[in-house]
Short mmCIF file of C-alpha atoms and ligand atoms in Angstrom, two decimals:
data_model
loop_
_atom_site.label_atom_id
_atom_site.label_comp_id
_atom_site.label_asym_id
_atom_site.label_seq_id
_atom_site.Cartn_x
_atom_site.Cartn_y
_atom_site.Cartn_z
CA UNK A 1 74.15 122.76 155.03
CA UNK A 2 71.75 125.74 154.92
CA UNK A 3 70.06 127.66 152.21
CA UNK A 4 71.83 131.02 152.31
CA UNK A 5 70.35 132.93 149.30
CA UNK A 6 67.71 132.44 146.69
CA UNK A 7 67.57 134.30 143.44
CA UNK A 8 64.67 134.22 140.99
CA UNK A 9 65.22 135.08 137.42
CA UNK A 10 62.81 135.73 134.70
CA UNK A 11 63.68 134.77 131.18
CA UNK A 12 61.75 135.24 127.93
CA UNK A 13 62.76 132.23 125.95
CA UNK A 14 62.69 133.16 122.26
CA UNK A 15 61.21 130.48 119.90
CA UNK A 16 63.00 129.20 116.85
CA UNK A 17 61.02 129.16 113.63
CA UNK A 18 57.26 129.58 113.47
CA UNK A 19 55.02 130.35 116.44
CA UNK A 20 53.75 127.18 118.42
CA UNK A 21 50.09 126.56 117.82
CA UNK A 22 47.83 124.43 120.02
CA UNK A 23 43.98 124.19 119.90
CA UNK A 24 43.56 126.97 122.38
CA UNK A 25 46.68 129.21 122.01
CA UNK A 26 49.42 130.39 119.83
CA UNK A 27 52.84 130.96 121.42
CA UNK A 28 55.50 133.47 120.26
CA UNK A 29 57.79 133.21 123.24
CA UNK A 30 57.88 131.59 126.59
CA UNK A 31 58.20 133.20 130.02
CA UNK A 32 60.36 131.10 132.15
CA UNK A 33 61.08 131.43 135.93
CA UNK A 34 64.44 130.13 137.31
CA UNK A 35 65.13 129.60 140.90
CA UNK A 36 68.77 129.65 142.09
CA UNK A 37 69.33 128.26 145.55
CA UNK A 38 72.84 129.12 146.90
CA UNK A 39 73.93 127.30 150.05
CA UNK A 40 76.44 128.09 152.79
CA UNK A 41 78.63 125.25 151.45
CA UNK A 42 79.21 126.77 148.07
CA UNK A 43 76.83 124.47 146.26
CA UNK A 44 74.24 125.95 144.10
CA UNK A 45 71.15 124.35 142.68
CA UNK A 46 68.80 125.30 139.93
CA UNK A 47 65.18 124.71 139.26
CA UNK A 48 62.71 126.10 136.51
CA UNK A 49 59.10 126.37 135.84
CA UNK A 50 57.69 127.60 132.49
CA UNK A 51 54.00 127.28 131.83
CA UNK A 52 52.96 127.76 128.15
CA UNK A 53 51.15 131.14 128.54
CA UNK A 54 48.07 131.53 130.75
CA UNK A 55 45.61 129.52 128.62
CA UNK A 56 47.21 126.05 128.20
CA UNK A 57 46.45 125.28 131.91
CA UNK A 58 45.62 127.32 134.98
CA UNK A 59 49.38 127.66 135.92
CA UNK A 60 50.94 130.72 134.64
CA UNK A 61 54.21 132.57 134.81
CA UNK A 62 53.22 135.44 136.95
CA UNK A 63 51.47 133.13 139.35
CA UNK A 64 54.78 131.14 139.69
CA UNK A 65 56.61 134.36 140.67
CA UNK A 66 54.00 135.50 143.00
CA UNK A 67 54.07 132.18 144.78
CA UNK A 68 57.91 132.25 144.96
CA UNK A 69 57.78 135.78 146.46
CA UNK A 70 55.42 134.31 149.28
CA UNK A 71 57.74 131.27 149.92
CA UNK A 72 61.17 132.55 149.45
CA UNK A 73 61.63 134.23 152.88
CA UNK A 74 60.55 131.04 154.60
CA UNK A 75 63.17 128.95 152.89
CA UNK A 76 66.18 130.80 154.06
CA UNK A 77 68.05 128.84 156.72
CA UNK A 78 66.51 125.51 155.79
CA UNK A 79 68.68 122.41 155.24
CA UNK A 80 68.36 121.77 151.46
CA UNK A 81 68.99 118.01 152.05
CA UNK A 82 65.99 117.74 154.34
CA UNK A 83 63.50 117.85 151.54
CA UNK A 84 60.47 117.07 153.83
CA UNK A 85 61.11 120.05 156.07
CA UNK A 86 61.44 122.37 152.94
CA UNK A 87 58.17 121.06 151.61
CA UNK A 88 56.69 121.64 155.05
CA UNK A 89 57.96 125.23 155.11
CA UNK A 90 56.48 125.78 151.66
CA UNK A 91 53.05 124.34 152.41
CA UNK A 92 52.85 126.31 155.76
CA UNK A 93 53.09 129.54 153.93
CA UNK A 94 51.27 128.74 150.65
CA UNK A 95 48.52 126.34 149.81
CA UNK A 96 48.77 124.68 146.25
CA UNK A 97 50.77 126.13 143.50
CA UNK A 98 52.72 122.97 142.79
CA UNK A 99 54.26 124.36 139.64
CA UNK A 100 56.05 126.97 141.67
CA UNK A 101 57.11 124.53 144.48
CA UNK A 102 58.26 122.23 141.65
CA UNK A 103 61.18 124.69 140.79
CA UNK A 104 62.33 124.66 144.45
CA UNK A 105 62.03 120.90 144.43
CA UNK A 106 64.20 120.70 141.28
CA UNK A 107 66.81 122.92 142.84
CA UNK A 108 66.98 120.78 145.96
CA UNK A 109 67.51 117.55 143.85
CA UNK A 110 70.27 119.34 142.03
CA UNK A 111 71.96 120.42 145.30
CA UNK A 112 71.45 116.92 146.75
CA UNK A 113 73.24 115.33 143.61
CA UNK A 114 76.07 117.83 143.76
CA UNK A 115 76.49 117.29 147.47
CA UNK A 116 76.66 113.29 147.12
CA UNK A 117 78.45 113.44 143.86
CA UNK A 118 75.71 111.70 142.11
CA UNK A 119 73.38 112.35 139.14
CA UNK A 120 69.74 112.97 139.85
CA UNK A 121 68.79 109.87 137.96
CA UNK A 122 71.05 107.79 140.21
CA UNK A 123 69.33 109.29 143.27
CA UNK A 124 65.96 108.28 141.75
CA UNK A 125 66.95 104.66 141.60
CA UNK A 126 69.26 104.66 138.75
CA UNK A 127 69.09 105.13 134.96
CA UNK A 128 67.79 102.04 133.13
CA UNK A 129 69.38 103.38 129.94
CA UNK A 130 71.71 106.31 129.07
CA UNK A 131 69.80 107.43 125.95
CA UNK A 132 66.05 107.88 126.07
CA UNK A 133 63.42 108.40 123.40
CA UNK A 134 61.76 111.69 122.73
CA UNK A 135 58.73 112.50 120.80
CA UNK A 136 57.96 115.33 118.36
CA UNK A 137 54.80 117.46 118.67
CA UNK A 138 53.43 118.75 115.37
CA UNK A 139 51.57 121.93 116.01
CA UNK A 140 48.01 122.59 114.66
CA UNK A 141 48.58 123.09 110.83
CA UNK A 142 47.16 122.16 107.52
CA UNK A 143 47.17 118.45 106.48
CA UNK A 144 49.98 118.74 103.89
CA UNK A 145 52.26 120.50 106.29
CA UNK A 146 51.60 118.04 109.04
CA UNK A 147 52.38 115.14 106.66
CA UNK A 148 55.70 116.83 105.58
CA UNK A 149 56.67 117.36 109.16
CA UNK A 150 55.80 113.73 110.13
CA UNK A 151 57.95 112.43 107.21
CA UNK A 152 60.91 114.58 108.14
CA UNK A 153 60.73 113.76 111.96
CA UNK A 154 60.17 110.07 111.41
CA UNK A 155 63.29 110.10 109.06
CA UNK A 156 65.16 111.94 111.76
CA UNK A 157 64.59 109.19 114.11
CA UNK A 158 61.76 110.11 116.37
CA UNK A 159 59.91 106.94 117.51
CA UNK A 160 56.75 108.79 118.40
CA UNK A 161 54.80 111.70 117.10
CA UNK A 162 52.23 113.80 118.71
CA UNK A 163 49.64 115.66 116.54
CA UNK A 164 48.07 118.71 117.97
CA UNK A 165 44.35 118.84 116.93
CA UNK A 166 41.38 120.87 117.95
CA UNK A 167 40.34 124.49 117.57
CA UNK A 168 39.26 123.90 114.01
CA UNK A 169 36.84 121.71 112.15
CA UNK A 170 36.53 118.12 113.06
CA UNK A 171 36.89 117.14 109.47
CA UNK A 172 40.27 118.73 109.34
CA UNK A 173 41.29 116.88 112.54
CA UNK A 174 40.18 113.48 111.05
CA UNK A 175 42.03 114.20 107.78
CA UNK A 176 45.25 114.98 109.52
CA UNK A 177 45.09 111.93 111.71
CA UNK A 178 44.40 109.65 108.81
CA UNK A 179 46.94 111.16 106.39
CA UNK A 180 49.72 111.39 108.90
CA UNK A 181 49.05 107.68 110.05
CA UNK A 182 49.34 106.58 106.43
CA UNK A 183 52.87 107.66 106.05
CA UNK A 184 54.14 106.25 109.31
CA UNK A 185 56.36 103.28 109.31
CA UNK A 186 55.58 100.19 111.41
CA UNK A 187 56.58 100.93 115.04
CA UNK A 188 56.18 104.62 115.06
CA UNK A 189 53.59 105.57 117.56
CA UNK A 190 51.03 108.41 117.20
CA UNK A 191 49.09 110.56 119.61
CA UNK A 192 46.37 113.06 118.88
CA UNK A 193 46.38 115.76 121.47
CA UNK A 194 43.31 117.94 121.55
CA UNK A 195 44.50 119.83 124.60
CA UNK A 196 41.10 119.88 126.13
CA UNK A 197 39.32 121.43 123.13
CA UNK A 198 36.98 118.66 121.95
CA UNK A 199 33.40 118.29 123.03
CA UNK A 200 32.45 114.78 123.94
CA UNK A 201 30.49 114.66 120.67
CA UNK A 202 33.74 115.41 118.78
CA UNK A 203 35.68 112.86 120.53
CA UNK A 204 33.20 110.09 119.83
CA UNK A 205 32.69 111.10 116.26
CA UNK A 206 36.46 111.30 115.58
CA UNK A 207 37.19 107.96 117.32
CA UNK A 208 34.51 106.24 115.24
CA UNK A 209 35.70 107.94 112.01
CA UNK A 210 39.33 106.84 112.69
CA UNK A 211 38.63 103.48 114.16
CA UNK A 212 41.06 101.75 111.89
CA UNK A 213 43.94 104.11 112.77
CA UNK A 214 46.08 103.29 115.82
CA UNK A 215 46.67 106.33 117.98
CA UNK A 216 46.02 107.41 121.59
CA UNK A 217 43.81 110.23 122.33
CA UNK A 218 45.51 112.76 124.67
CA UNK A 219 43.44 115.00 126.74
CA UNK A 220 40.48 115.04 124.41
CA UNK A 221 38.06 117.19 126.58
CA UNK A 222 38.41 119.82 129.16
CA UNK A 223 37.14 118.31 132.49
CA UNK A 224 37.84 115.08 134.15
CA UNK A 225 34.03 114.22 134.00
CA UNK A 226 33.78 114.83 130.31
CA UNK A 227 36.79 112.63 129.65
CA UNK A 228 35.31 109.97 131.96
CA UNK A 229 32.09 110.03 129.92
CA UNK A 230 34.09 108.83 126.92
CA UNK A 231 34.90 105.54 128.26
CA UNK A 232 33.20 102.79 126.35
CA UNK A 233 32.11 105.26 123.69
CA UNK A 234 35.45 105.79 122.07
CA UNK A 235 37.68 102.95 120.68
CA UNK A 236 40.93 104.75 121.31
CA UNK A 237 42.94 104.70 124.49
CA UNK A 238 42.66 107.86 126.54
CA UNK A 239 45.69 109.59 128.02
CA UNK A 240 45.34 112.34 130.55
CA UNK A 241 47.57 115.39 130.49
CA UNK A 242 46.24 118.77 131.57
CA UNK A 243 43.79 117.18 134.20
CA UNK A 244 46.69 115.62 136.18
CA UNK A 245 47.26 118.56 138.49
CA UNK A 246 48.15 116.46 141.45
CA UNK A 247 48.81 113.00 142.69
CA UNK A 248 45.34 112.50 143.95
CA UNK A 249 43.94 112.98 140.40
CA UNK A 250 46.38 110.52 138.97
CA UNK A 251 45.41 107.98 141.53
CA UNK A 252 41.74 108.58 140.76
CA UNK A 253 42.25 108.34 136.97
CA UNK A 254 43.82 104.95 137.46
CA UNK A 255 41.27 103.65 139.91
CA UNK A 256 38.31 104.90 137.84
CA UNK A 257 39.97 103.11 134.78
CA UNK A 258 39.79 106.46 132.95
CA UNK A 259 43.42 106.81 132.00
CA UNK A 260 45.15 104.31 129.78
CA UNK A 261 48.28 106.32 130.05
CA UNK A 262 49.49 109.80 130.89
CA UNK A 263 51.26 112.74 129.40
CA UNK A 264 52.86 114.10 132.53
CA UNK A 265 54.30 117.55 133.05
CA UNK A 266 56.98 117.54 135.87
CA UNK A 267 56.23 121.02 137.26
CA UNK A 268 52.45 120.85 137.17
CA UNK A 269 52.59 117.68 139.23
CA UNK A 270 54.92 119.31 141.78
CA UNK A 271 58.45 118.52 140.59
CA UNK A 272 60.83 115.56 140.57
CA UNK A 273 59.58 114.28 143.95
CA UNK A 274 55.93 114.14 142.90
CA UNK A 275 56.89 112.48 139.63
CA UNK A 276 58.70 109.77 141.54
CA UNK A 277 55.41 108.81 143.18
CA UNK A 278 53.54 108.75 139.82
CA UNK A 279 56.32 106.78 138.25
CA UNK A 280 55.91 104.07 140.80
CA UNK A 281 52.05 104.15 140.53
CA UNK A 282 52.39 103.77 136.67
CA UNK A 283 54.89 100.97 136.99
CA UNK A 284 52.71 99.00 139.43
CA UNK A 285 49.53 99.64 137.39
CA UNK A 286 51.04 99.32 134.00
CA UNK A 287 50.32 102.61 132.69
CA UNK A 288 52.44 104.22 129.91
CA UNK A 289 53.71 107.72 130.70
CA UNK A 290 55.74 110.48 129.25
CA UNK A 291 58.01 112.88 131.28
CA UNK A 292 57.66 116.19 129.74
CA UNK A 293 56.93 119.76 130.77
CA UNK A 294 54.84 122.49 129.20
CA UNK A 295 57.91 124.41 128.19
CA UNK A 296 61.37 125.29 129.68
CA UNK A 297 65.02 125.41 129.04
CA UNK A 298 67.98 123.13 129.95
CA UNK A 299 66.82 122.92 133.67
CA UNK A 300 63.44 121.59 133.11
CA UNK A 301 64.74 119.47 130.28
CA UNK A 302 67.37 117.89 132.56
CA UNK A 303 64.63 117.11 135.21
CA UNK A 304 62.55 115.36 132.44
CA UNK A 305 65.42 113.34 131.11
CA UNK A 306 66.74 112.29 134.52
CA UNK A 307 63.24 111.01 135.44
CA UNK A 308 62.62 109.46 132.02
CA UNK A 309 65.86 107.55 132.35
CA UNK A 310 64.49 105.81 135.35
CA UNK A 311 61.04 104.70 133.84
CA UNK A 312 60.63 101.13 132.76
CA UNK A 313 61.31 101.31 128.96
CA UNK A 314 58.12 99.32 127.99
CA UNK A 315 56.07 101.97 129.87
CA UNK A 316 57.99 105.00 128.62
CA UNK A 317 56.35 107.01 125.88
CA UNK A 318 59.24 109.47 125.65
CA UNK A 319 60.21 112.97 126.96
CA UNK A 320 59.12 115.87 125.06
CA UNK A 321 61.54 118.91 125.30
CA UNK A 322 61.15 122.32 124.20
CA UNK A 323 64.85 122.12 122.95
CA UNK A 324 64.10 122.01 119.22
CA UNK A 325 62.16 125.26 119.45
CA UNK A 326 64.38 127.21 121.95
CA UNK A 327 66.85 129.44 120.25
CA UNK A 328 69.62 128.94 122.89
CA UNK A 329 70.81 126.53 125.59
CA UNK A 330 71.38 127.77 129.12
CA UNK A 331 74.40 125.62 129.22
CA UNK A 332 76.39 125.81 125.97
CA UNK A 333 78.52 122.74 126.87
CA UNK A 334 76.17 120.29 128.65
CA UNK A 335 72.76 121.65 127.38
CA UNK A 336 70.25 119.08 126.56
CA UNK A 337 69.55 118.45 122.86
CA UNK A 338 67.57 115.94 120.89
CA UNK A 339 69.68 113.97 118.33
CA UNK A 340 67.93 111.55 115.97
CA UNK A 341 64.76 111.78 118.09
CA UNK A 342 66.79 110.60 121.20
CA UNK A 343 68.23 112.27 124.30
CA UNK A 344 71.42 111.42 126.14
CA UNK A 345 71.25 111.55 130.00
CA UNK A 346 73.47 114.28 131.46
CA UNK A 347 76.73 113.05 132.78
CA UNK A 348 77.50 115.65 135.56
CA UNK A 349 76.37 115.54 139.22
CA UNK A 350 72.94 116.81 140.04
CA UNK A 351 70.87 117.81 137.01
CA UNK A 352 74.21 118.08 135.18
CA UNK A 353 73.56 121.61 133.93
CA UNK A 354 75.96 124.51 134.56
CA UNK A 355 73.88 127.42 133.27
CA UNK A 356 75.37 130.80 132.03
CA UNK A 357 73.36 132.84 134.51
CA UNK A 358 74.29 136.08 132.72
CA UNK A 359 71.77 135.31 129.91
CA UNK A 360 68.97 135.77 132.36
CA UNK A 361 70.03 139.28 133.39
CA UNK A 362 69.67 140.39 136.97
CA UNK A 363 67.46 138.49 139.40
CA UNK A 364 63.86 139.88 139.57
CA UNK A 365 63.79 138.80 143.35
CA UNK A 366 66.35 137.87 145.92
CA UNK A 367 66.05 136.45 149.46
CA UNK A 368 68.78 136.04 152.05
C1 0XW B 1 53.52 118.90 123.45
N1 0XW B 1 53.60 119.43 124.88
C2 0XW B 1 54.35 118.52 125.56
C3 0XW B 1 54.30 120.73 124.72
C4 0XW B 1 53.22 121.79 124.88
O1 0XW B 1 53.54 122.67 126.02
C5 0XW B 1 51.96 121.08 125.19
C6 0XW B 1 52.33 119.80 125.65
C7 0XW B 1 51.15 118.71 125.51
O2 0XW B 1 51.44 117.57 125.40
O3 0XW B 1 50.09 119.10 125.80
MG1 MG B 2 49.32 117.04 125.93
#
């Protein structure tokens, strides 16, 4: 089998409801890049990458498309089942840009599953369950609003909530964490995600002010070194998210005893294949993890869910999906949705998503 054609689509994902607010950015819509790989055997695979604007992390949408423009011509004629050769072809023409290579990787897994008549989760070692937990992320907002959302989402069935904090006074962050934790029923987990915005001073002060409250501190400060300096000075577990740009950093964070867990983003790490390695590292080293992405539609969501279904349940913190905010599914029939805070693993071969490609308009790039 050979890669005969590659189409790249750009889609502005509209957001349902209010804009999404994090410590460092407010998002009104999301710029997604979709890769369609068509083979000479009538099997087509889909991949997607959708960074949350250009500020959340260094990865950005136009960078993804520039990288795909560079790599596209080198992928034509490759055997999509020979993953290693495709990675070599990508690495030979472009250094780095894992988040763009991730979209190609996703499409290869989709093709592979369709070729062998297996779901991606089955190719990854098998789903340990058919329904997986999600978690809800409460954007930066006033205390009362955060408490109301937390009550609603807990009632809906979410087993975990993530509070966005940062970008405002530390007193407000402390109040939100305390007040939300007061209304949580036993067993509902809490994370406070500063998205890199706290100074080490803020993190130390907040942890001490909230020492009686159980929550994990996600990506408190910007750099690896700043976060490293918190060890022993904060009394909450530290989870790394934005710093995990590649496998090497994950290994370092584990061996430095910096990360007590991870908020992984599938595309930032380099796709399903890279996540497979970190899944094994986390299993071996007993590190809890999420399988999320920064944003994305049904294709990214399916990749997160297939992976999440293969993670040891005791170490799985959930899959965050953009589904509750996205106005529309790519696949009206098999699209991924969150029901009662949980997600069903898709049933069809590959990623299990049959997108309506017409909603993306004409390809912005094509290679053949
Ligand atoms: C909550 N998320 C998974 C979605 C946003 O893109 C940010 C991200 C995070 O945990 O940082
Ligand atoms: Mg995070």
